[in-house]
mmCIF file of C-alpha atoms in Angstrom:
data_model
loop_
_atom_site.group_PDB
_atom_site.id
_atom_site.type_symbol
_atom_site.label_atom_id
_atom_site.label_comp_id
_atom_site.label_asym_id
_atom_site.label_seq_id
_atom_site.Cartn_x
_atom_site.Cartn_y
_atom_site.Cartn_z
ATOM 1 C CA MET A 1 47.476 -14.130 11.877
ATOM 2 C CA SER A 2 48.937 -17.678 11.021
ATOM 3 C CA ASP A 3 50.084 -18.379 7.416
ATOM 4 C CA ASP A 4 46.868 -20.723 6.760
ATOM 5 C CA GLN A 5 44.499 -17.845 7.396
ATOM 6 C CA ARG A 6 46.665 -15.357 5.194
ATOM 7 C CA ASP A 7 46.422 -17.736 2.361
ATOM 8 C CA GLN A 8 42.787 -18.239 2.120
ATOM 9 C CA THR A 9 41.107 -16.210 -0.437
ATOM 10 C CA PRO A 10 37.533 -14.821 0.404
ATOM 11 C CA ALA A 11 34.735 -17.566 -0.490
ATOM 12 C CA GLU A 12 33.039 -16.997 -3.576
ATOM 13 C CA PRO A 13 29.248 -17.265 -3.805
ATOM 14 C CA ALA A 14 27.701 -20.606 -4.338
ATOM 15 C CA ALA A 15 26.948 -22.020 -7.622
ATOM 16 C CA GLY A 16 23.215 -21.921 -7.024
ATOM 17 C CA ALA A 17 23.198 -18.552 -5.256
ATOM 18 C CA PRO A 18 22.080 -15.731 -7.503
ATOM 19 C CA ALA A 19 24.956 -13.131 -8.134
ATOM 20 C CA GLN A 20 24.421 -9.377 -7.274
ATOM 21 C CA PRO A 21 23.805 -7.377 -10.446
ATOM 22 C CA ALA A 22 26.581 -4.895 -10.892
ATOM 23 C CA VAL A 23 24.263 -2.497 -12.610
ATOM 24 C CA PRO A 24 20.879 -1.116 -10.939
ATOM 25 C CA THR A 25 17.888 -2.834 -12.693
ATOM 26 C CA GLY A 26 15.707 -0.001 -11.879
ATOM 27 C CA PRO A 27 13.116 0.771 -9.307
ATOM 28 C CA GLU A 28 11.347 -1.965 -7.274
ATOM 29 C CA PRO A 29 7.517 -1.825 -6.955
ATOM 30 C CA GLU A 30 5.888 -1.088 -3.776
ATOM 31 C CA PRO A 31 4.341 -4.187 -2.145
ATOM 32 C CA ILE A 32 0.468 -4.073 -1.517
ATOM 33 C CA ARG A 33 -0.909 -5.469 1.917
ATOM 34 C CA PHE A 34 -2.105 -8.968 0.941
ATOM 35 C CA PHE A 35 -0.685 -8.874 -2.670
ATOM 36 C CA GLY A 36 2.742 -8.236 -2.042
ATOM 37 C CA THR A 37 4.151 -7.231 -5.816
ATOM 38 C CA THR A 38 1.777 -9.734 -7.818
ATOM 39 C CA TRP A 39 -0.065 -6.571 -8.843
ATOM 40 C CA VAL A 40 2.762 -5.739 -11.235
ATOM 41 C CA ASN A 41 2.175 -8.535 -13.489
ATOM 42 C CA HIS A 42 -1.072 -9.859 -12.239
ATOM 43 C CA ASP A 43 0.735 -13.186 -11.500
ATOM 44 C CA GLY A 44 1.341 -15.218 -8.412
ATOM 45 C CA GLY A 45 -2.274 -16.094 -7.516
ATOM 46 C CA TYR A 46 -3.382 -12.229 -8.042
ATOM 47 C CA GLY A 47 -6.979 -13.150 -9.026
ATOM 48 C CA ALA A 48 -7.403 -15.516 -6.194
ATOM 49 C CA ARG A 49 -5.962 -13.013 -3.704
ATOM 50 C CA ARG A 50 -8.496 -10.297 -4.888
ATOM 51 C CA VAL A 51 -11.295 -12.731 -4.430
ATOM 52 C CA GLY A 52 -9.823 -13.746 -1.048
ATOM 53 C CA VAL A 53 -9.312 -10.121 0.372
ATOM 54 C CA ALA A 54 -13.025 -9.188 -0.958
ATOM 55 C CA ALA A 55 -14.489 -12.050 0.615
ATOM 56 C CA GLY A 56 -12.546 -11.615 3.872
ATOM 57 C CA ALA A 57 -13.505 -8.018 3.939
ATOM 58 C CA LEU A 58 -17.203 -8.920 3.469
ATOM 59 C CA VAL A 59 -17.226 -11.350 6.093
ATOM 60 C CA LEU A 60 -15.267 -9.103 8.565
ATOM 61 C CA ALA A 61 -18.054 -6.391 7.960
ATOM 62 C CA VAL A 62 -20.976 -8.752 8.325
ATOM 63 C CA ILE A 63 -19.382 -10.116 11.629
ATOM 64 C CA SER A 64 -18.773 -6.475 13.056
ATOM 65 C CA ALA A 65 -22.234 -5.511 12.182
ATOM 66 C CA PHE A 66 -23.667 -8.164 14.267
ATOM 67 C CA LEU A 67 -21.309 -7.311 16.932
ATOM 68 C CA LEU A 68 -22.421 -3.691 16.688
ATOM 69 C CA ARG A 69 -26.061 -4.840 16.746
ATOM 70 C CA PHE A 70 -25.447 -6.809 19.856
ATOM 71 C CA SER A 71 -23.772 -3.777 21.568
ATOM 72 C CA TYR A 72 -26.968 -1.889 20.578
ATOM 73 C CA GLU A 73 -29.075 -4.339 22.148
ATOM 74 C CA GLY A 74 -27.198 -4.241 25.235
ATOM 75 C CA LEU A 75 -27.763 -0.362 25.398
ATOM 76 C CA GLU A 76 -31.674 -1.427 25.011
ATOM 77 C CA ILE A 77 -31.503 -3.847 27.891
ATOM 78 C CA GLY A 78 -29.415 -1.424 30.060
ATOM 79 C CA ASN A 79 -32.491 1.137 29.370
ATOM 80 C CA VAL A 80 -29.957 4.105 28.755
ATOM 81 C CA GLY A 81 -32.704 6.097 27.245
ATOM 82 C CA ALA A 82 -33.609 6.829 23.320
ATOM 83 C CA PHE A 83 -31.175 9.843 23.086
ATOM 84 C CA LEU A 84 -28.024 7.743 23.798
ATOM 85 C CA SER A 85 -29.224 5.065 21.858
ATOM 86 C CA ILE A 86 -29.845 7.083 18.890
ATOM 87 C CA SER A 87 -26.648 8.965 19.392
ATOM 88 C CA VAL A 88 -24.637 5.790 19.153
ATOM 89 C CA VAL A 89 -26.288 4.715 16.014
ATOM 90 C CA ILE A 90 -25.713 8.090 14.543
ATOM 91 C CA LEU A 91 -21.981 8.084 15.801
ATOM 92 C CA PHE A 92 -21.340 4.750 14.140
ATOM 93 C CA ALA A 93 -23.206 5.757 11.089
ATOM 94 C CA ILE A 94 -20.935 8.950 10.501
ATOM 95 C CA ALA A 95 -17.884 7.217 11.528
ATOM 96 C CA SER A 96 -18.435 4.499 9.151
ATOM 97 C CA SER A 97 -19.130 6.838 6.276
ATOM 98 C CA ILE A 98 -16.189 9.049 6.826
ATOM 99 C CA ALA A 99 -13.854 5.914 7.249
ATOM 100 C CA PHE A 100 -15.216 4.613 3.912
ATOM 101 C CA VAL A 101 -14.597 8.037 2.140
ATOM 102 C CA LYS A 102 -10.936 8.264 3.477
ATOM 103 C CA THR A 103 -9.995 4.680 2.752
ATOM 104 C CA TRP A 104 -11.387 4.938 -0.704
ATOM 105 C CA GLU A 105 -9.453 8.497 -1.222
ATOM 106 C CA SER A 106 -6.112 6.419 0.219
ATOM 107 C CA PHE A 107 -6.478 4.276 -2.741
ATOM 108 C CA SER A 108 -6.105 6.827 -5.353
ATOM 109 C CA ARG A 109 -3.851 9.424 -3.678
ATOM 110 C CA ARG A 110 -1.019 9.722 -1.158
ATOM 111 C CA GLN A 111 -1.828 11.822 1.978
ATOM 112 C CA PRO A 112 1.017 13.936 2.998
ATOM 113 C CA PRO A 113 2.611 12.878 6.308
ATOM 114 C CA SER A 114 1.605 16.145 8.138
ATOM 115 C CA SER A 115 -2.052 15.805 7.110
ATOM 116 C CA ASP A 116 -5.364 15.367 9.217
ATOM 117 C CA GLU A 117 -5.119 11.613 8.544
ATOM 118 C CA THR A 118 -3.412 11.169 11.913
ATOM 119 C CA ALA A 119 -6.052 13.014 13.629
ATOM 120 C CA LEU A 120 -8.858 10.808 11.859
ATOM 121 C CA LYS A 121 -7.251 7.642 13.009
ATOM 122 C CA GLY A 122 -9.575 7.375 16.037
ATOM 123 C CA LEU A 123 -12.602 7.980 14.178
ATOM 124 C CA LYS A 124 -11.623 5.588 11.129
ATOM 125 C CA ALA A 125 -11.024 2.780 14.117
ATOM 126 C CA ILE A 126 -14.708 3.519 15.292
ATOM 127 C CA GLY A 127 -15.908 3.491 11.720
ATOM 128 C CA PHE A 128 -13.976 0.331 10.829
ATOM 129 C CA ILE A 129 -17.009 -1.174 9.039
ATOM 130 C CA GLY A 130 -16.701 1.665 6.574
ATOM 131 C CA SER A 131 -13.235 0.669 5.738
ATOM 132 C CA LEU A 132 -13.892 -2.930 5.296
ATOM 133 C CA ILE A 133 -16.359 -2.160 2.866
ATOM 134 C CA ALA A 134 -14.310 0.059 1.015
ATOM 135 C CA TYR A 135 -11.829 -2.796 0.582
ATOM 136 C CA PHE A 136 -14.505 -5.113 -0.563
ATOM 137 C CA LEU A 137 -15.738 -2.880 -3.081
ATOM 138 C CA ARG A 138 -12.361 -1.905 -4.410
ATOM 139 C CA CYS A 139 -11.421 -5.515 -5.061
ATOM 140 C CA PHE A 140 -14.102 -5.833 -7.769
ATOM 141 C CA VAL A 141 -11.977 -3.126 -9.755
ATOM 142 C CA GLU A 142 -8.367 -3.875 -8.656
ATOM 143 C CA ALA A 143 -6.158 -4.599 -5.802
ATOM 144 C CA PRO A 144 -6.665 -1.811 -3.350
ATOM 145 C CA GLY A 145 -4.210 0.920 -4.102
ATOM 146 C CA GLU A 146 -2.947 -0.556 -7.177
ATOM 147 C CA LYS A 147 -3.608 2.283 -9.533
ATOM 148 C CA LEU A 148 -1.752 4.583 -7.294
ATOM 149 C CA ARG A 149 1.177 2.416 -6.911
ATOM 150 C CA ARG A 150 1.179 1.493 -10.562
ATOM 151 C CA THR A 151 1.411 5.193 -11.669
ATOM 152 C CA GLU A 152 4.180 5.699 -9.431
ATOM 153 C CA TYR A 153 6.051 2.759 -10.258
ATOM 154 C CA GLU A 154 5.732 3.462 -14.117
ATOM 155 C CA ARG A 155 6.764 7.048 -13.559
ATOM 156 C CA ALA A 156 9.886 5.893 -11.644
ATOM 157 C CA SER A 157 10.594 3.271 -14.179
ATOM 158 C CA ALA A 158 10.401 5.729 -17.022
ATOM 159 C CA GLU A 159 12.462 8.287 -15.125
ATOM 160 C CA PHE A 160 15.037 5.393 -14.308
ATOM 161 C CA ALA A 161 15.189 4.674 -18.089
ATOM 162 C CA ARG A 162 15.465 8.051 -19.328
ATOM 163 C CA ARG A 163 18.605 8.794 -16.711
ATOM 164 C CA ARG A 164 20.271 5.266 -17.936
ATOM 165 C CA GLY A 165 19.700 6.241 -21.573
ATOM 166 C CA SER A 166 21.236 9.491 -21.530
ATOM 167 C CA ARG A 167 24.557 8.150 -20.385
ATOM 168 C CA THR A 168 27.110 7.746 -23.010
ATOM 169 C CA GLY A 169 30.696 7.047 -22.618
ATOM 170 C CA ASN A 170 32.960 7.734 -19.855
ATOM 171 C CA PRO A 171 32.521 11.195 -18.648
ATOM 172 C CA ALA A 172 36.225 11.500 -17.433
ATOM 173 C CA ALA A 173 37.410 11.074 -21.001
ATOM 174 C CA ARG A 174 35.331 14.013 -22.235
ATOM 175 C CA ARG A 175 36.933 17.174 -23.401
ATOM 176 C CA PRO A 176 36.220 20.221 -21.159
ATOM 177 C CA LYS A 177 34.105 22.547 -22.580
ATOM 178 C CA ARG A 178 35.614 25.828 -24.085
ATOM 179 C CA LYS A 179 34.862 29.047 -22.547
ATOM 180 C CA LYS A 180 33.502 31.713 -24.367
#
């Protein structure tokens, strides 16, 4: 190592760069798909994002319904029989209703990692129109999943404030407790 390298001190952060806080500021909010963390203070185009997600989900659901209709007409042209045609319609109706219910429930409570949700992924993929309709309807009330994440975030913030508020003084300077 040369003398020039030893004399150099580590570079300090640039004047415009934000400094890292020494004290933790609290829990970070969990981002929501399409909304990021704008749901916390309803800023950063939150209202426009809700309208955009609702419109996008509705447009995708309508396009998907037309695609399913065209595929059903293909079954009719192929003359596969009434039983198969009716079975396909019933399958998509049941899969869409299950996907709607499961998607709607996922907005209000977290599923355990080992739950049956992984087994239903295929069924939810078939009934994707139900999931799109759930997103569309939920955007009228809030960002999908906002209530769940807000509850978790407020609970974590309150817990952080409680833990930070209970600390007083230097614990090393305390006197040891007397034995009884």
